Short mmCIF file of C-alpha atoms in Angstrom, two decimals:
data_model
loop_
_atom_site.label_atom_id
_atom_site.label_comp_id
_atom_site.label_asym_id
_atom_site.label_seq_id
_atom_site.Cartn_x
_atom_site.Cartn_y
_atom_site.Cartn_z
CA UNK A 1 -20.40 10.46 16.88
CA UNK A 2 -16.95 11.39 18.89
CA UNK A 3 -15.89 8.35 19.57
CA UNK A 4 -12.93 7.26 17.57
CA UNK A 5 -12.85 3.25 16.90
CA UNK A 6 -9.81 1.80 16.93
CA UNK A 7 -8.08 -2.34 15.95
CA UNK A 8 -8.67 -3.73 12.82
CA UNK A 9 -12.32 -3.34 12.65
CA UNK A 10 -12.10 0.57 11.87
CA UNK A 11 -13.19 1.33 9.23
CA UNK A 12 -11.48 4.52 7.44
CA UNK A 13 -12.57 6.31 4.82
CA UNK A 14 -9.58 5.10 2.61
CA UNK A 15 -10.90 1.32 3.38
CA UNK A 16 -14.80 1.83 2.79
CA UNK A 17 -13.56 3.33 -0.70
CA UNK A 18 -11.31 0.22 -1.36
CA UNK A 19 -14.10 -2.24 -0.33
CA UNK A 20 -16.24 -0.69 -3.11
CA UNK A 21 -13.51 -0.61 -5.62
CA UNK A 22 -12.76 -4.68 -4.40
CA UNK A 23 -16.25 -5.46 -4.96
CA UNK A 24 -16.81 -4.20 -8.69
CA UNK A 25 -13.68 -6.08 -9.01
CA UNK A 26 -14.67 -9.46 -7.40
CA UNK A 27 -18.12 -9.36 -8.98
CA UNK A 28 -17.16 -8.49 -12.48
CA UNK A 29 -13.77 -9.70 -12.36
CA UNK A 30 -12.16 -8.95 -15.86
CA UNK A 31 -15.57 -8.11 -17.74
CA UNK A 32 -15.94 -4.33 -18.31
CA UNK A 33 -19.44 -2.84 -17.77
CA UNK A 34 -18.70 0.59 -18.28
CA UNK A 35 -21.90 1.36 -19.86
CA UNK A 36 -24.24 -0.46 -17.37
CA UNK A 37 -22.68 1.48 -14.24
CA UNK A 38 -22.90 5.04 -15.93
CA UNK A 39 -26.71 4.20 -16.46
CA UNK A 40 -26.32 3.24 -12.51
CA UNK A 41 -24.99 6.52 -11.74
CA UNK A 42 -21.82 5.68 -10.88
CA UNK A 43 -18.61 7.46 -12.01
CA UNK A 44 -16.78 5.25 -14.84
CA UNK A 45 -13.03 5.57 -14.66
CA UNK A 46 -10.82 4.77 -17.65
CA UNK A 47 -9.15 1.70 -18.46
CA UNK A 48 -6.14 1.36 -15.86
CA UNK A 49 -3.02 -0.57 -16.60
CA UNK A 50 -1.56 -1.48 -12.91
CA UNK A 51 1.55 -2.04 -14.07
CA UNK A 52 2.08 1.38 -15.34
CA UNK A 53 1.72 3.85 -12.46
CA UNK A 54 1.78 6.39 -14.82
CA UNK A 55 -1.58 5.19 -16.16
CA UNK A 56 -3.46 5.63 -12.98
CA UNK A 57 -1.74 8.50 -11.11
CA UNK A 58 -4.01 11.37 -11.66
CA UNK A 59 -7.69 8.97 -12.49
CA UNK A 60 -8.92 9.22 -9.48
CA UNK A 61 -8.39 13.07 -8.97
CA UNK A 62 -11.07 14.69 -7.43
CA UNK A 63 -12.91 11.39 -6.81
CA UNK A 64 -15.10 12.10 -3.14
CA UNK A 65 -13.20 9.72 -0.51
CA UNK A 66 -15.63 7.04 0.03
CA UNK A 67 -17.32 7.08 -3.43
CA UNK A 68 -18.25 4.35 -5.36
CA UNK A 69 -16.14 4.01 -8.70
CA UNK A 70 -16.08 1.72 -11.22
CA UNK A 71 -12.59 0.35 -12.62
CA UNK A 72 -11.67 -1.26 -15.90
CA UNK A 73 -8.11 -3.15 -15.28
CA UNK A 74 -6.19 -4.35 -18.36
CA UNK A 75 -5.49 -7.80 -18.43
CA UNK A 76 -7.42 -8.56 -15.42
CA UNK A 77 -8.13 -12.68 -14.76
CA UNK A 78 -9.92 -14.61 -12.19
CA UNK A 79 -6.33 -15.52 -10.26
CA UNK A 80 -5.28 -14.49 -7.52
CA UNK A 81 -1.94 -13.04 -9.33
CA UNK A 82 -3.86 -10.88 -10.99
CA UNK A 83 -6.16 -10.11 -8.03
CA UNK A 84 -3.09 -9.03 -6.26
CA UNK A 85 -1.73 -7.30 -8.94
CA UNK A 86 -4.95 -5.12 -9.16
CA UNK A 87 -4.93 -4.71 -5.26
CA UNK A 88 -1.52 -3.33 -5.37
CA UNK A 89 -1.77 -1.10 -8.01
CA UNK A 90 -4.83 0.34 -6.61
CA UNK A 91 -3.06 0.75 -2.75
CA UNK A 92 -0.38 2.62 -5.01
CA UNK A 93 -3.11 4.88 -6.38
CA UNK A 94 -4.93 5.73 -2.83
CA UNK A 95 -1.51 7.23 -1.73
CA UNK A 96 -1.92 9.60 -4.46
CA UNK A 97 -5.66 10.77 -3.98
CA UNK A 98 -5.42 14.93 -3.36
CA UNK A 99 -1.55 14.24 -3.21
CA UNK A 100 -1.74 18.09 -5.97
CA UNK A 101 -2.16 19.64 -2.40
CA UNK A 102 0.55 17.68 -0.16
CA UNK A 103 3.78 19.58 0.52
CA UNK A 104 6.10 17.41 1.53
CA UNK A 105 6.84 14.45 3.87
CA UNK A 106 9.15 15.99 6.67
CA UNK A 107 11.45 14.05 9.81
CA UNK A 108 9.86 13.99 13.30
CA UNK A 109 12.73 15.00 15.64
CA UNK A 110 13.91 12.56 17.05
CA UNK A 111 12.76 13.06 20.63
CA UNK A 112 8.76 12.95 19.40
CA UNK A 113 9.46 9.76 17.48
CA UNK A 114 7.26 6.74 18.37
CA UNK A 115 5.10 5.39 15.56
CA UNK A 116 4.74 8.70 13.81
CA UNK A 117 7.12 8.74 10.99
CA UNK A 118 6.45 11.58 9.16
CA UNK A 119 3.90 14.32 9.23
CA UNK A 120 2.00 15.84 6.26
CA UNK A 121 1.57 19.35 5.52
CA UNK A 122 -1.09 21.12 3.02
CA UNK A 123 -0.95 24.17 0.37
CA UNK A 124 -3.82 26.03 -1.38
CA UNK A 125 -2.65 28.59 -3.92
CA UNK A 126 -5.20 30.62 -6.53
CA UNK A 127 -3.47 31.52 -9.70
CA UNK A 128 -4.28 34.16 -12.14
CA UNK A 129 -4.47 32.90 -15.59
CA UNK A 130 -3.80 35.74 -17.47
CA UNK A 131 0.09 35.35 -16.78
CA UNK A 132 0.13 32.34 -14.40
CA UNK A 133 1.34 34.44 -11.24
CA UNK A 134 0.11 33.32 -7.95
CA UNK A 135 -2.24 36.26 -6.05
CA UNK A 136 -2.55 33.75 -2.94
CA UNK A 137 -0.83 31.36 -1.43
CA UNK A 138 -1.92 29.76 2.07
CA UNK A 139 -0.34 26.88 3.84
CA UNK A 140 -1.56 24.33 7.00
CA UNK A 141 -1.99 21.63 8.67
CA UNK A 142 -4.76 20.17 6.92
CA UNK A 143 -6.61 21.04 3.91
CA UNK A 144 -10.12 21.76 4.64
CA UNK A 145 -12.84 24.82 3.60
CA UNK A 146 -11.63 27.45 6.11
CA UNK A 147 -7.90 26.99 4.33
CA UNK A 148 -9.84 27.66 1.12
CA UNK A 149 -11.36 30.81 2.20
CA UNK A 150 -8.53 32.14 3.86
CA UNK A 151 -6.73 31.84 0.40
CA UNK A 152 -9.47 32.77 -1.55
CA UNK A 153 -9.51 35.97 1.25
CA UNK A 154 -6.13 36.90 0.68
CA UNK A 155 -6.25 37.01 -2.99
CA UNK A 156 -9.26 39.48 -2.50
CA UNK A 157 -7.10 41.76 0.00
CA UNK A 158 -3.94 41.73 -1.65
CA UNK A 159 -5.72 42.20 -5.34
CA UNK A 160 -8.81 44.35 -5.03
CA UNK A 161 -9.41 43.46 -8.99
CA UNK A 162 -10.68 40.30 -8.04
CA UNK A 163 -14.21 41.68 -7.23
CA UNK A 164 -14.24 43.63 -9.89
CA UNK A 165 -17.13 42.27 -12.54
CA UNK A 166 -16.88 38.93 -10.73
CA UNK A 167 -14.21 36.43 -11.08
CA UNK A 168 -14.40 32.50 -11.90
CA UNK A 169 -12.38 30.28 -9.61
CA UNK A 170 -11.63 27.40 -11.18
CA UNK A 171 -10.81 24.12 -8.62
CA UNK A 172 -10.99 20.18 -8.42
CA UNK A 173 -13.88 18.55 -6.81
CA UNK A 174 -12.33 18.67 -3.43
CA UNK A 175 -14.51 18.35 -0.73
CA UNK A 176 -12.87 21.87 0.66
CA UNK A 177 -14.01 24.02 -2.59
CA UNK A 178 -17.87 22.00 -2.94
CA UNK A 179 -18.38 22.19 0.92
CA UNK A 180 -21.01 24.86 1.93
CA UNK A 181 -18.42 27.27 3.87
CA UNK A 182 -16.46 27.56 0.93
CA UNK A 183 -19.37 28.09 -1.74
CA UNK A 184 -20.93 30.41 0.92
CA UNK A 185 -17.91 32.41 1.19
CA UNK A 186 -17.35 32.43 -2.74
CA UNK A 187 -20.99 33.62 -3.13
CA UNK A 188 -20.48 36.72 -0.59
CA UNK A 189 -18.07 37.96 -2.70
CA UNK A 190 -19.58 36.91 -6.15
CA UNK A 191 -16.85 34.48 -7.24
CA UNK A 192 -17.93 31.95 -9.26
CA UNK A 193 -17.20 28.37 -9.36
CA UNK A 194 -16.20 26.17 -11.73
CA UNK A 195 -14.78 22.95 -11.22
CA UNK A 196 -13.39 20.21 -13.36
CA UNK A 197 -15.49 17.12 -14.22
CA UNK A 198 -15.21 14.12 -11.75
CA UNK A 199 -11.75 12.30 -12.54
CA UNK A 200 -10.25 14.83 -14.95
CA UNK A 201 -6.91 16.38 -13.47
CA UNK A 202 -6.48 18.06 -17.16
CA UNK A 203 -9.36 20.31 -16.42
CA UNK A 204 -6.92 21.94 -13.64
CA UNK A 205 -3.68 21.53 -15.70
CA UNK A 206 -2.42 25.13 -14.60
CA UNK A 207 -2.48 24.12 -11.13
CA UNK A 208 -1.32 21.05 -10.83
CA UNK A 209 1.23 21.80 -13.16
CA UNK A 210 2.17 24.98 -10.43
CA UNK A 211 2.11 22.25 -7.75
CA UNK A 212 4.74 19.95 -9.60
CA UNK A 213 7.24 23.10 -10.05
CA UNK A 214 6.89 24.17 -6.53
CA UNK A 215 7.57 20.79 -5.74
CA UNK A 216 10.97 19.71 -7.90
CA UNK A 217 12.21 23.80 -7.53
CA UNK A 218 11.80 23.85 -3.53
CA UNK A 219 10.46 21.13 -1.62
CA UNK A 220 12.18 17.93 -2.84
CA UNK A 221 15.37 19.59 -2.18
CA UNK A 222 14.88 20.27 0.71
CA UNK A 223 14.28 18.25 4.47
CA UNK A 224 11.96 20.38 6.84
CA UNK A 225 11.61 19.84 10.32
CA UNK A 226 10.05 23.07 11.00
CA UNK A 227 6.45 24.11 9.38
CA UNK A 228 7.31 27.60 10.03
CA UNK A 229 10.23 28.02 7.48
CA UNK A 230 8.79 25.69 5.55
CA UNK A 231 5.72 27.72 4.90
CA UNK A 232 7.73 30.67 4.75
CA UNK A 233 10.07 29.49 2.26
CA UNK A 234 6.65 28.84 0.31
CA UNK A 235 5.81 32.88 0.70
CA UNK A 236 9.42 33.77 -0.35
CA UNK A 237 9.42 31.05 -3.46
CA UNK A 238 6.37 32.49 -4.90
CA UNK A 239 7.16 36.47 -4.12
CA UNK A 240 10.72 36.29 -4.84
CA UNK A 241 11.39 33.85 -7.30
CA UNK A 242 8.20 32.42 -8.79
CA UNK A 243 6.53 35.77 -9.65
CA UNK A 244 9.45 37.99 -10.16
CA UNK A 245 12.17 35.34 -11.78
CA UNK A 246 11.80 32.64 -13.07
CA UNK A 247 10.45 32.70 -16.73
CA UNK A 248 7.57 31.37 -18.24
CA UNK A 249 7.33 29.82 -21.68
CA UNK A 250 3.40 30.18 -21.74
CA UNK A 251 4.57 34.57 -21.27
CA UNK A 252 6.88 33.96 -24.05
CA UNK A 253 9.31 33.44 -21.68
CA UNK A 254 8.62 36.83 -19.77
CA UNK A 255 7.91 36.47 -15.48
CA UNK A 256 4.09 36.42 -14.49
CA UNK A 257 5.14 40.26 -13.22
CA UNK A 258 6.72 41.14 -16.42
CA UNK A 259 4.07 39.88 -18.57
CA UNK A 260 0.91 41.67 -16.61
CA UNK A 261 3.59 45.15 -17.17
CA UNK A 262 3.14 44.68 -20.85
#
């Protein structure tokens, strides 16, 4: 179906995931059944304190928009302070599903201003975890399987080793990496996959903690209002300062380039 539906009856996938979420909570309201929805088949995440952002930023990562999930919320009560609480906490957390992959948050000029206040961009890098340099970096407008593969294509071209024996790329659960392009394209060139377990950023650590430098060391200082030097300043961050530079404590403080030399 083309048709897009529009007023306050659409339903996105952002909402249809929040009705589940407000459902577990309304039915259950502060009693924690962990045990009873794993037997159910559905995905348990741990406890959450709302309060504490830091306690729910990465819990959902990798979570399939539109899933079912069951919540534990600390101090939960049937009130509607604490309803809203939970509500709030959770709108917080839906602004940070897949946000590993979102660049940055750039100005409209002025003249294409109306209701669109800023526009999203979208980075898929592979790194090599022998010495944590990046072998491909791709950036677009949205993040689906084709931006995958064309990263994923890249590394191959630029770094024949890759097919050598096989790889294993490692990745989140995002529906780009599980879709049947991508594994199609992965088993052409007999790359494994591996992927972390549902709701476990930590199984990805190297990447997401690549995403947070590339973040604080170029793109928060900076306001875009062109994609095209943004994603070239993205090409020139990895290739000229990333790779070749800046130090690593994990290389014993040696570059990714210096380290693979040794």
């Amino acid at each position: 179906m083309s048709a897009e539906i529009s007023g306050r009856n659409r339903v996105t996938p952002h909402k249809a995931h929040k009705l589940e979420i407000k459902q577990i909570y309304n039915h259950y309201r502060k009693h924690w059944l962990g045990a009873f929805w794993e037997e159910n088949g559905v995905e348990v995440i741990p406890t959450v304190c709302w309060s504490d952002e830091k306690s729910f930023e990465w819990c959902f990562d990798g979570e399939p928009v539109g899933g079912t999930v069951a919540v534990s919320s600390v101090g939960t009560q049937n009130s509607k302070t604490a309803k809203a609480a939970f509500l709030t906490g959770y709108e917080a957390m839906c602004d940070r599903l897949r946000s590993e992959a979102i660049l940055f948050y750039g100005n409209v000029p002025e003249e294409c201003k109306g209701n669109i206040m800023r526009v999203k961009r979208y980075n898929c890098t592979i790194i090599d975890l022998h010495d944590l340099s990046v072998i491909a970096s791709v950036s677009g407008r949205n993040i689906t399987a084709e931006l995958g593969s064309r990263t994923l294509s890249k590394a191959i071209s630029q770094h024949p080793w890759v097919l050598k024996n096989g790889v294993v790329l490692h990745s989140d659960r995002g529906s780009q990496y599980t879709s049947k392009e991508f594994t199609d394209y992965c088993s052409a060139y007999n790359v494994t996959q591996s992927m972390s377990r549902a709701g476990c950023p930590y199984d990805n650590a190297p990447m997401e903690r690549y995403f947070n430098t590339l973040k604080s060391e170029l793109i928060y200082r900076h306001s875009y209002s062109c994609e095209d030097k943004l994603f070239s300043d993205i090409e020139n961050y990895v290739l000229l300062w990333y790779n070749s530079v800046r130090p690593h404590s994990f290389n014993n403080s040696l570059t990714p380039w210096q380290k693979r030399l040794t």
